[in-house]
PDB file of C-alpha atoms and ligand atoms in Angstrom:
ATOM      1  CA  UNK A  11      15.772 -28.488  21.907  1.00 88.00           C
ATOM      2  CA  UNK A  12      16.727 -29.598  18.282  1.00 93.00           C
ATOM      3  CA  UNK A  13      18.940 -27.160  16.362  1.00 95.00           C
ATOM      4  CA  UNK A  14      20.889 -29.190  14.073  1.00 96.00           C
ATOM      5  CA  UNK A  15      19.561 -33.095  13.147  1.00 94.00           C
ATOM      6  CA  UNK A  16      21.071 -35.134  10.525  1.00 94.00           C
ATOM      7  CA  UNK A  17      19.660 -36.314   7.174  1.00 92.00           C
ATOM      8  CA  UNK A  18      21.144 -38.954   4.565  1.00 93.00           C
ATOM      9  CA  UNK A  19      25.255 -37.127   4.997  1.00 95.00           C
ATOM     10  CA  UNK A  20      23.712 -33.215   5.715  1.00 96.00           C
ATOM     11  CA  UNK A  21      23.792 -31.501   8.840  1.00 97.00           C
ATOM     12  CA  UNK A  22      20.212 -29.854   8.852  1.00 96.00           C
ATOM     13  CA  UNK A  23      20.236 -26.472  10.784  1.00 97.00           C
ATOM     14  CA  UNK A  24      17.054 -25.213  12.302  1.00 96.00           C
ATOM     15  CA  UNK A  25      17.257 -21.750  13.467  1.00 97.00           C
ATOM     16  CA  UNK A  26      13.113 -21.046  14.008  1.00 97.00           C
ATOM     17  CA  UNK A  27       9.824 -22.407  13.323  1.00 95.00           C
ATOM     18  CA  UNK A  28       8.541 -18.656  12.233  1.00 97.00           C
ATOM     19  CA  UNK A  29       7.617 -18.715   8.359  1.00 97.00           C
ATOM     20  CA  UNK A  30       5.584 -16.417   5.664  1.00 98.00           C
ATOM     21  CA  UNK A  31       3.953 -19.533   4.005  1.00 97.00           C
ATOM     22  CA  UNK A  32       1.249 -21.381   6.003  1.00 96.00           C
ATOM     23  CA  UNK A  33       1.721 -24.407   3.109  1.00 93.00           C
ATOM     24  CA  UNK A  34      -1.336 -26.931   3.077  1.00 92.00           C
ATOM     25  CA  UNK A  35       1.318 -29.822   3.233  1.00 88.00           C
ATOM     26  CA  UNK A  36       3.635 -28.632   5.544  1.00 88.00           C
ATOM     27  CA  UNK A  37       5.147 -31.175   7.222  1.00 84.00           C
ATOM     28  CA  UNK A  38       5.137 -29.156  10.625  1.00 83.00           C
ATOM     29  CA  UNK A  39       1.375 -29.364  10.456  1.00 83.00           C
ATOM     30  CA  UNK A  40       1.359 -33.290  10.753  1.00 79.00           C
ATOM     31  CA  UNK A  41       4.058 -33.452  13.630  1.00 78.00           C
ATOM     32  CA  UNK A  42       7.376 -32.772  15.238  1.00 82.00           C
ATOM     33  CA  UNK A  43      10.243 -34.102  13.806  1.00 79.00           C
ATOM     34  CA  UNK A  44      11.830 -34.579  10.367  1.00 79.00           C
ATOM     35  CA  UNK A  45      13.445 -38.402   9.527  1.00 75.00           C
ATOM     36  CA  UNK A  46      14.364 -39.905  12.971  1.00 72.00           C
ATOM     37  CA  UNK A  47      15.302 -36.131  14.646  1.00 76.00           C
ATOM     38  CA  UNK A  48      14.137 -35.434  17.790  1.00 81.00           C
ATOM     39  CA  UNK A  49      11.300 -32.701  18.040  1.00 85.00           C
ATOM     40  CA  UNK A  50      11.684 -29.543  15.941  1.00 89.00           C
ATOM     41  CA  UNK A  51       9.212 -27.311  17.870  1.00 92.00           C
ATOM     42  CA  UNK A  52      12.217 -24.716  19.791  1.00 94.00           C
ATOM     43  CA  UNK A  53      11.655 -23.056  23.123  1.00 92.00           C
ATOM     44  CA  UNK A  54      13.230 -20.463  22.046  1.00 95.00           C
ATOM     45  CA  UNK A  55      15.234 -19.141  18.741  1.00 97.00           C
ATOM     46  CA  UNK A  56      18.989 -20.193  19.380  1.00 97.00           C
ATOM     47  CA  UNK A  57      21.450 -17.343  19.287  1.00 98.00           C
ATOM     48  CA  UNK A  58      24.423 -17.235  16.567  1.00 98.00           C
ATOM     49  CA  UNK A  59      27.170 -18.989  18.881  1.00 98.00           C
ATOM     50  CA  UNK A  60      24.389 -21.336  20.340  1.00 98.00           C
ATOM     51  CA  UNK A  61      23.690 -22.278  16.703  1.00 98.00           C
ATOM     52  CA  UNK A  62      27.236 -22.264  15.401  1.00 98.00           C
ATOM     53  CA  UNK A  63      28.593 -23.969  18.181  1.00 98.00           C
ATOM     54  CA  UNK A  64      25.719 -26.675  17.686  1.00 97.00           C
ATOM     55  CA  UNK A  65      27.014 -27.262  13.930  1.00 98.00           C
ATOM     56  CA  UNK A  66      30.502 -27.073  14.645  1.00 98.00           C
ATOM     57  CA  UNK A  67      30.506 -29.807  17.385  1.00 97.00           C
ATOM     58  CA  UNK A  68      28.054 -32.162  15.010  1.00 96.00           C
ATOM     59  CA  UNK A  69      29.590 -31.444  11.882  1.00 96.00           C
ATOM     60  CA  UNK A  70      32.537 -34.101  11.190  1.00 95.00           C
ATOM     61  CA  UNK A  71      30.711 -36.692   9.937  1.00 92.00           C
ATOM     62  CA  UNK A  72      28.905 -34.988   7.460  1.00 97.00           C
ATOM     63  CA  UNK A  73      29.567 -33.443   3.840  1.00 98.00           C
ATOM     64  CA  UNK A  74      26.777 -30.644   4.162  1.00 98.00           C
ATOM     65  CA  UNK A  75      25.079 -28.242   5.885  1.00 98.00           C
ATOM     66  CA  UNK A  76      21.908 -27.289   5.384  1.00 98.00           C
ATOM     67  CA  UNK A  77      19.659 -24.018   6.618  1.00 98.00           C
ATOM     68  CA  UNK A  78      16.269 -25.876   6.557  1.00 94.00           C
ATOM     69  CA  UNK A  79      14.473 -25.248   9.999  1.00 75.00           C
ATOM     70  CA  UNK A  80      10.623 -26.127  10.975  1.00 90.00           C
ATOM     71  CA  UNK A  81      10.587 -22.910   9.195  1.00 95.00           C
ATOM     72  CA  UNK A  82      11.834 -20.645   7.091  1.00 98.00           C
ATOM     73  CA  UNK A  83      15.436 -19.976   7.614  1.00 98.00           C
ATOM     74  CA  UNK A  84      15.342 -16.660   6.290  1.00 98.00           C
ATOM     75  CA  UNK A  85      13.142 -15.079   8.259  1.00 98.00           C
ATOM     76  CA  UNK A  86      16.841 -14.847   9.974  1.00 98.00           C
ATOM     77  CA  UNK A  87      19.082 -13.765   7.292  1.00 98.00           C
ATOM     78  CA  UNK A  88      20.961 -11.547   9.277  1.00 98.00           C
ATOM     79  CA  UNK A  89      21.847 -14.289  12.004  1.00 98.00           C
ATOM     80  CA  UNK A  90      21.910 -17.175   9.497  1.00 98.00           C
ATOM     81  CA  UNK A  91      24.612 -14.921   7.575  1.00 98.00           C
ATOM     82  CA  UNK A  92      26.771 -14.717  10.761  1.00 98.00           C
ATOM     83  CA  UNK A  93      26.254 -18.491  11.537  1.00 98.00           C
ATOM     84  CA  UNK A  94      28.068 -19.005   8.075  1.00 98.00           C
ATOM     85  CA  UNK A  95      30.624 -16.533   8.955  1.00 98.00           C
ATOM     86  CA  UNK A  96      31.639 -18.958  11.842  1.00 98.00           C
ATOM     87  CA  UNK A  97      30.859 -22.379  10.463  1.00 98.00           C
ATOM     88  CA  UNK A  98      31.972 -21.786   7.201  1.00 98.00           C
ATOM     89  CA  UNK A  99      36.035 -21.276   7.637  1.00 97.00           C
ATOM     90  CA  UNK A 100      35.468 -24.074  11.113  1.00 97.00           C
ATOM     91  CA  UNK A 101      34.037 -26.660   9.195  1.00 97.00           C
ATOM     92  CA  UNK A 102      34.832 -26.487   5.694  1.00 97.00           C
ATOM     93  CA  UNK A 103      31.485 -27.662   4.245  1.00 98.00           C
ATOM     94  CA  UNK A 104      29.477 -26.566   1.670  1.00 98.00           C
ATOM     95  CA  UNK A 105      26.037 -24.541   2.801  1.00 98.00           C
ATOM     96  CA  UNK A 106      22.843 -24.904   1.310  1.00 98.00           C
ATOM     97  CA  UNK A 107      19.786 -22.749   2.193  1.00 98.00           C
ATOM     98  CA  UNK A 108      16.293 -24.350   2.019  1.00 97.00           C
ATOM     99  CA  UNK A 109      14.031 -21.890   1.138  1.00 98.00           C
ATOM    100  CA  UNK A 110      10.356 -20.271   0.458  1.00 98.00           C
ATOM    101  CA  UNK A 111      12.621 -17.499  -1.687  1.00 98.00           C
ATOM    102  CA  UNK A 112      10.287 -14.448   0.377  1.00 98.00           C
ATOM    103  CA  UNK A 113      13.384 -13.107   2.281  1.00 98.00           C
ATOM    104  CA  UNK A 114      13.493  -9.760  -0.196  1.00 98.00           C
ATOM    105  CA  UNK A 115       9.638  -9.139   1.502  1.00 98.00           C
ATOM    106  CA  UNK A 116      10.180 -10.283   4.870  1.00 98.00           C
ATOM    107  CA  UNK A 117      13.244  -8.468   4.951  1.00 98.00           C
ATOM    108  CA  UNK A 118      12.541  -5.512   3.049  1.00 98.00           C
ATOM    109  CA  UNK A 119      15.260  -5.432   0.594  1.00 98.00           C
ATOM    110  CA  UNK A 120      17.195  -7.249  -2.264  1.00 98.00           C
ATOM    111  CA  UNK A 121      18.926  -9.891   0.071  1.00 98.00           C
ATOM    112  CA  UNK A 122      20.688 -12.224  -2.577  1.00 98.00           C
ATOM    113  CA  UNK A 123      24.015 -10.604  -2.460  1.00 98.00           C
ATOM    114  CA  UNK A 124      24.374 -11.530   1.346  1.00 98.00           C
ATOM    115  CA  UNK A 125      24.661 -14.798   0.783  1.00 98.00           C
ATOM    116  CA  UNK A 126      27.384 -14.035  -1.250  1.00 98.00           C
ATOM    117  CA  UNK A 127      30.740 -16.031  -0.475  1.00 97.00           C
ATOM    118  CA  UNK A 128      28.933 -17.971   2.164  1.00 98.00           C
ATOM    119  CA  UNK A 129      26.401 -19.710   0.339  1.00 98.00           C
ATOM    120  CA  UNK A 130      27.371 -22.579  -1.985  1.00 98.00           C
ATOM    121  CA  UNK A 131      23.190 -23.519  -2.842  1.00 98.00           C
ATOM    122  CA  UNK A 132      19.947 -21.918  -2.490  1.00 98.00           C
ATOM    123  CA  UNK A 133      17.153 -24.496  -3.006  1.00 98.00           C
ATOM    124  CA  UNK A 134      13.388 -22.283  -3.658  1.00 98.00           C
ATOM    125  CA  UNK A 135      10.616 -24.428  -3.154  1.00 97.00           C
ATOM    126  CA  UNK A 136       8.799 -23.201  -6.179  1.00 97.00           C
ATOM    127  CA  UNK A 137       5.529 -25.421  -5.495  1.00 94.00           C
ATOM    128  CA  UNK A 138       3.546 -23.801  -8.442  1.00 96.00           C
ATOM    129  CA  UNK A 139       3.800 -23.162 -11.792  1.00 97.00           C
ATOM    130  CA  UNK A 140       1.112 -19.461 -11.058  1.00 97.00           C
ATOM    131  CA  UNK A 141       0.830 -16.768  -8.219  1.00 97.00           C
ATOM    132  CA  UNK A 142      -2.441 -17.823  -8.358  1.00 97.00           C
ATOM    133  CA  UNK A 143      -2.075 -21.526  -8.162  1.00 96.00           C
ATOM    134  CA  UNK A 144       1.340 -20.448  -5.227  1.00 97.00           C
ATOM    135  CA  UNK A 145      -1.551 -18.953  -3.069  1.00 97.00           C
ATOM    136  CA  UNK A 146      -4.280 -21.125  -2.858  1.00 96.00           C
ATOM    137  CA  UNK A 147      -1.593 -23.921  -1.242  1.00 94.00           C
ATOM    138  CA  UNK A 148       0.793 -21.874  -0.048  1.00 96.00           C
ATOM    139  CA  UNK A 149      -1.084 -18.718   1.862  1.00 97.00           C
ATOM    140  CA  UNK A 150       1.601 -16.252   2.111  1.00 98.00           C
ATOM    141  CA  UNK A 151       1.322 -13.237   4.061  1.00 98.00           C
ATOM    142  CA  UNK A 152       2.137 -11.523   1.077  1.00 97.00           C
ATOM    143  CA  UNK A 153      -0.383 -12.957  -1.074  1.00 96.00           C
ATOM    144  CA  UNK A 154      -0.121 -13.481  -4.437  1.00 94.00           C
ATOM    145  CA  UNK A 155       3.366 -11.240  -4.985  1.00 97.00           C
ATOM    146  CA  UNK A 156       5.213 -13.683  -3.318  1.00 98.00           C
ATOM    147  CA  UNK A 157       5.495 -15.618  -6.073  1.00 98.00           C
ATOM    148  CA  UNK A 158       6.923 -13.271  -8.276  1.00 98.00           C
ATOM    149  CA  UNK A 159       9.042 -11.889  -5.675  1.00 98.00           C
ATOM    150  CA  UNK A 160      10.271 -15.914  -5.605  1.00 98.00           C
ATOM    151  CA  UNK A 161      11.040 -15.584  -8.724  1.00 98.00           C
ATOM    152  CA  UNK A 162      12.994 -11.874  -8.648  1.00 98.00           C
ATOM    153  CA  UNK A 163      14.567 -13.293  -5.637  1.00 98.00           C
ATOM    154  CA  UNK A 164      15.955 -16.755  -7.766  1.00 98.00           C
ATOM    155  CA  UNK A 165      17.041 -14.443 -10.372  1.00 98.00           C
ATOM    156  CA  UNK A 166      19.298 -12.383  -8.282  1.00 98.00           C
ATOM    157  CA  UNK A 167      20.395 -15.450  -6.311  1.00 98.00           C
ATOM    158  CA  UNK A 168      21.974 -16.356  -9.691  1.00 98.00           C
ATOM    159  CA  UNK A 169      24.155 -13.782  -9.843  1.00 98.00           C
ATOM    160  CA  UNK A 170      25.802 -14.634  -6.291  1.00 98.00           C
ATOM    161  CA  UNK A 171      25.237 -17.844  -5.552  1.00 98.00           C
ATOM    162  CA  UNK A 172      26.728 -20.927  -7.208  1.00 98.00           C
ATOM    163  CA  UNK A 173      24.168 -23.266  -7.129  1.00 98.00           C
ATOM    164  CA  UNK A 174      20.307 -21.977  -7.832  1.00 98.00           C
ATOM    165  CA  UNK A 175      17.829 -24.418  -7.890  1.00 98.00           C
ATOM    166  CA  UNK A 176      14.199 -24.235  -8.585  1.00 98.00           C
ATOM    167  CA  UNK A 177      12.081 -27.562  -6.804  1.00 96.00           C
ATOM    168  CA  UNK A 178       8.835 -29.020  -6.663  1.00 95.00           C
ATOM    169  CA  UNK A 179       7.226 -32.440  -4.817  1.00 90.00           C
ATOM    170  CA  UNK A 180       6.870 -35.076  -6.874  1.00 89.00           C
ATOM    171  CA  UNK A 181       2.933 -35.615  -5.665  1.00 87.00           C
ATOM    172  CA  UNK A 182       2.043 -32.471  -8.260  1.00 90.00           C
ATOM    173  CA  UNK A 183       0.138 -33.205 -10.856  1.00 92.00           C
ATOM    174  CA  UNK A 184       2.447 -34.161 -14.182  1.00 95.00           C
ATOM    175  CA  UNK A 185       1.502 -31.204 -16.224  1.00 96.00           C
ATOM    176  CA  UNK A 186       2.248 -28.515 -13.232  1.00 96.00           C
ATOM    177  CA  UNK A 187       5.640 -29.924 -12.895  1.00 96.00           C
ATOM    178  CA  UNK A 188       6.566 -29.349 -16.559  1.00 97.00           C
ATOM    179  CA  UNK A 189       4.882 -26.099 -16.185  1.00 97.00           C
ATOM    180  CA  UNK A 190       7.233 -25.630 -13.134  1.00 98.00           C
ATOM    181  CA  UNK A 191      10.159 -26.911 -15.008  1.00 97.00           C
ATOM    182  CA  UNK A 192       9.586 -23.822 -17.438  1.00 98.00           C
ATOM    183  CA  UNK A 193       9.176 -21.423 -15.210  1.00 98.00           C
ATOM    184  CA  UNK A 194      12.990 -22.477 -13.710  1.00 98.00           C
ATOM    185  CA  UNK A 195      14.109 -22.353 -17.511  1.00 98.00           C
ATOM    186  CA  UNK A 196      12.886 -19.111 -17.946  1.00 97.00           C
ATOM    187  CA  UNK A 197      14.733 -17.771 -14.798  1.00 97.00           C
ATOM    188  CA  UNK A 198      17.475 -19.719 -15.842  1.00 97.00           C
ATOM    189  CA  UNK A 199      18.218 -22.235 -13.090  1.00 98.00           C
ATOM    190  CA  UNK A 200      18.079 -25.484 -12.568  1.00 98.00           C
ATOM    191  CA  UNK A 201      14.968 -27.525 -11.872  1.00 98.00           C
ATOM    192  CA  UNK A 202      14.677 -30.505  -9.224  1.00 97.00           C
ATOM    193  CA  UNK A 203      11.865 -32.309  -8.345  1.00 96.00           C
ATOM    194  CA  UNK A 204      11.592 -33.929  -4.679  1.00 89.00           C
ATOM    195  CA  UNK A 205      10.656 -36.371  -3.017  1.00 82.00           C
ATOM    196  CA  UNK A 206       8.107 -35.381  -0.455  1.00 72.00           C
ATOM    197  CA  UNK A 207       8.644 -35.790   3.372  1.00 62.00           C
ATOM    198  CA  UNK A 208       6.368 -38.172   5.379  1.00 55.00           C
TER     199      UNK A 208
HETATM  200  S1  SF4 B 303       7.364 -22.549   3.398  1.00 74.00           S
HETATM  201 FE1  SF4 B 303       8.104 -24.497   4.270  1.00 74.00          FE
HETATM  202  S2  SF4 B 303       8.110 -24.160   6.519  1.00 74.00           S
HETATM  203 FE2  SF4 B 303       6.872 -22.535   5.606  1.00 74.00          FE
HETATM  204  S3  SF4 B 303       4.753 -23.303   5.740  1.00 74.00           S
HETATM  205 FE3  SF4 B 303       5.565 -23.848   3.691  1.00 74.00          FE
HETATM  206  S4  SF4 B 303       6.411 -25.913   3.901  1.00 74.00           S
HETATM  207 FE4  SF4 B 303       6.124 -25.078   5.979  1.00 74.00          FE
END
């Protein structure tokens, strides 16, 4: 079982495949494995010392670590806090969270400041420059208000968190991404567009 896989000089952390989004491109809906990682699919969700031992031991070579999963990381945020709790002071590293920015609705409260102290990036895959346009690829089980919970939820982050950032792929369409890229201005974060995963 995979918990923690390494991309470019990050240490990628995947704590469960459970997410709110059942995205049209996902990448777990094409296979099992991210870069050359071993399969992603877990037998079961890793515990906080399972995971934080897992990072700890792979962690010297690398200059990040990164909440990411074959899910969404947050649908953990209570154990993902107390992994950084451990890993944070043990390894020294910076922490980035890769996110669908839902964790105020799947966790039923204003989350942001949780991450604070622990948390050097959130990165909110924004996908969409609309709720409307969000659901129709990204069929959230909260519909269209995920989107502008996203967006509540990158606000707050920016009162925490160092490092906000708003992304997109770089396969939408030209016009969407600037859309996208004023929708980040407007929330007053920064904007990144990715390159997308094979
Ligand atoms: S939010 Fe991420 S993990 Fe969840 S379905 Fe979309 S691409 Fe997959």
């Amino acid at each position: 079982m995979t918990i923690t896989y390494k991309l470019g000089n990050g240490l990628y952390v995947n704590m469960t495949n459970r997410c709110s989004n059942r995205c049209d491109f996902c990448i777990r809906n094409f296979g099992d494995h991210i870069g050359d990682s071993d399969g992603l699919w877990l037998d079961h969700e890793p515990t906080v010392d399972e995971t934080a031992d897992d990072i700890i031991k792979n962690a010297p070579d690398c200059t990040e670590i990164v909440f990411c999963g074959y899910g969404e990381p947050l649908m953990r945020l209570d154990d993902v806090v107390e992994v950084c709790k451990k890993v944070k002071p043990a390894t020294g590293l910076p922490i980035r969270i890769n996110t669908n920015g839902q964790s105020d609705l799947i966790n039923g409260r204003p989350t942001a400041r949780e991450l604070a102290g622990l948390v050097d990036t959130v990165s909110i895959s924004l996908n969409a420059p609309d709720a409307l346009g969000y659901e129709q690829i990204c069929h959230s089980d909260y519909g269209e208000n995920a989107y502008a919970a996203l967006l509540d939820f990158a606000a707050d982050c920016k009162k925490y968190i160092p490092h906000v950032v708003l992304s997109v792929v770089d396969v939408m369409k030209p016009e969407d991404i600037e859309k996208c890229r004023t929708v980040a201005a407007n929330v007053g974060v920064s904007f990144r567009v990715r390159e997308m995963i094979e």
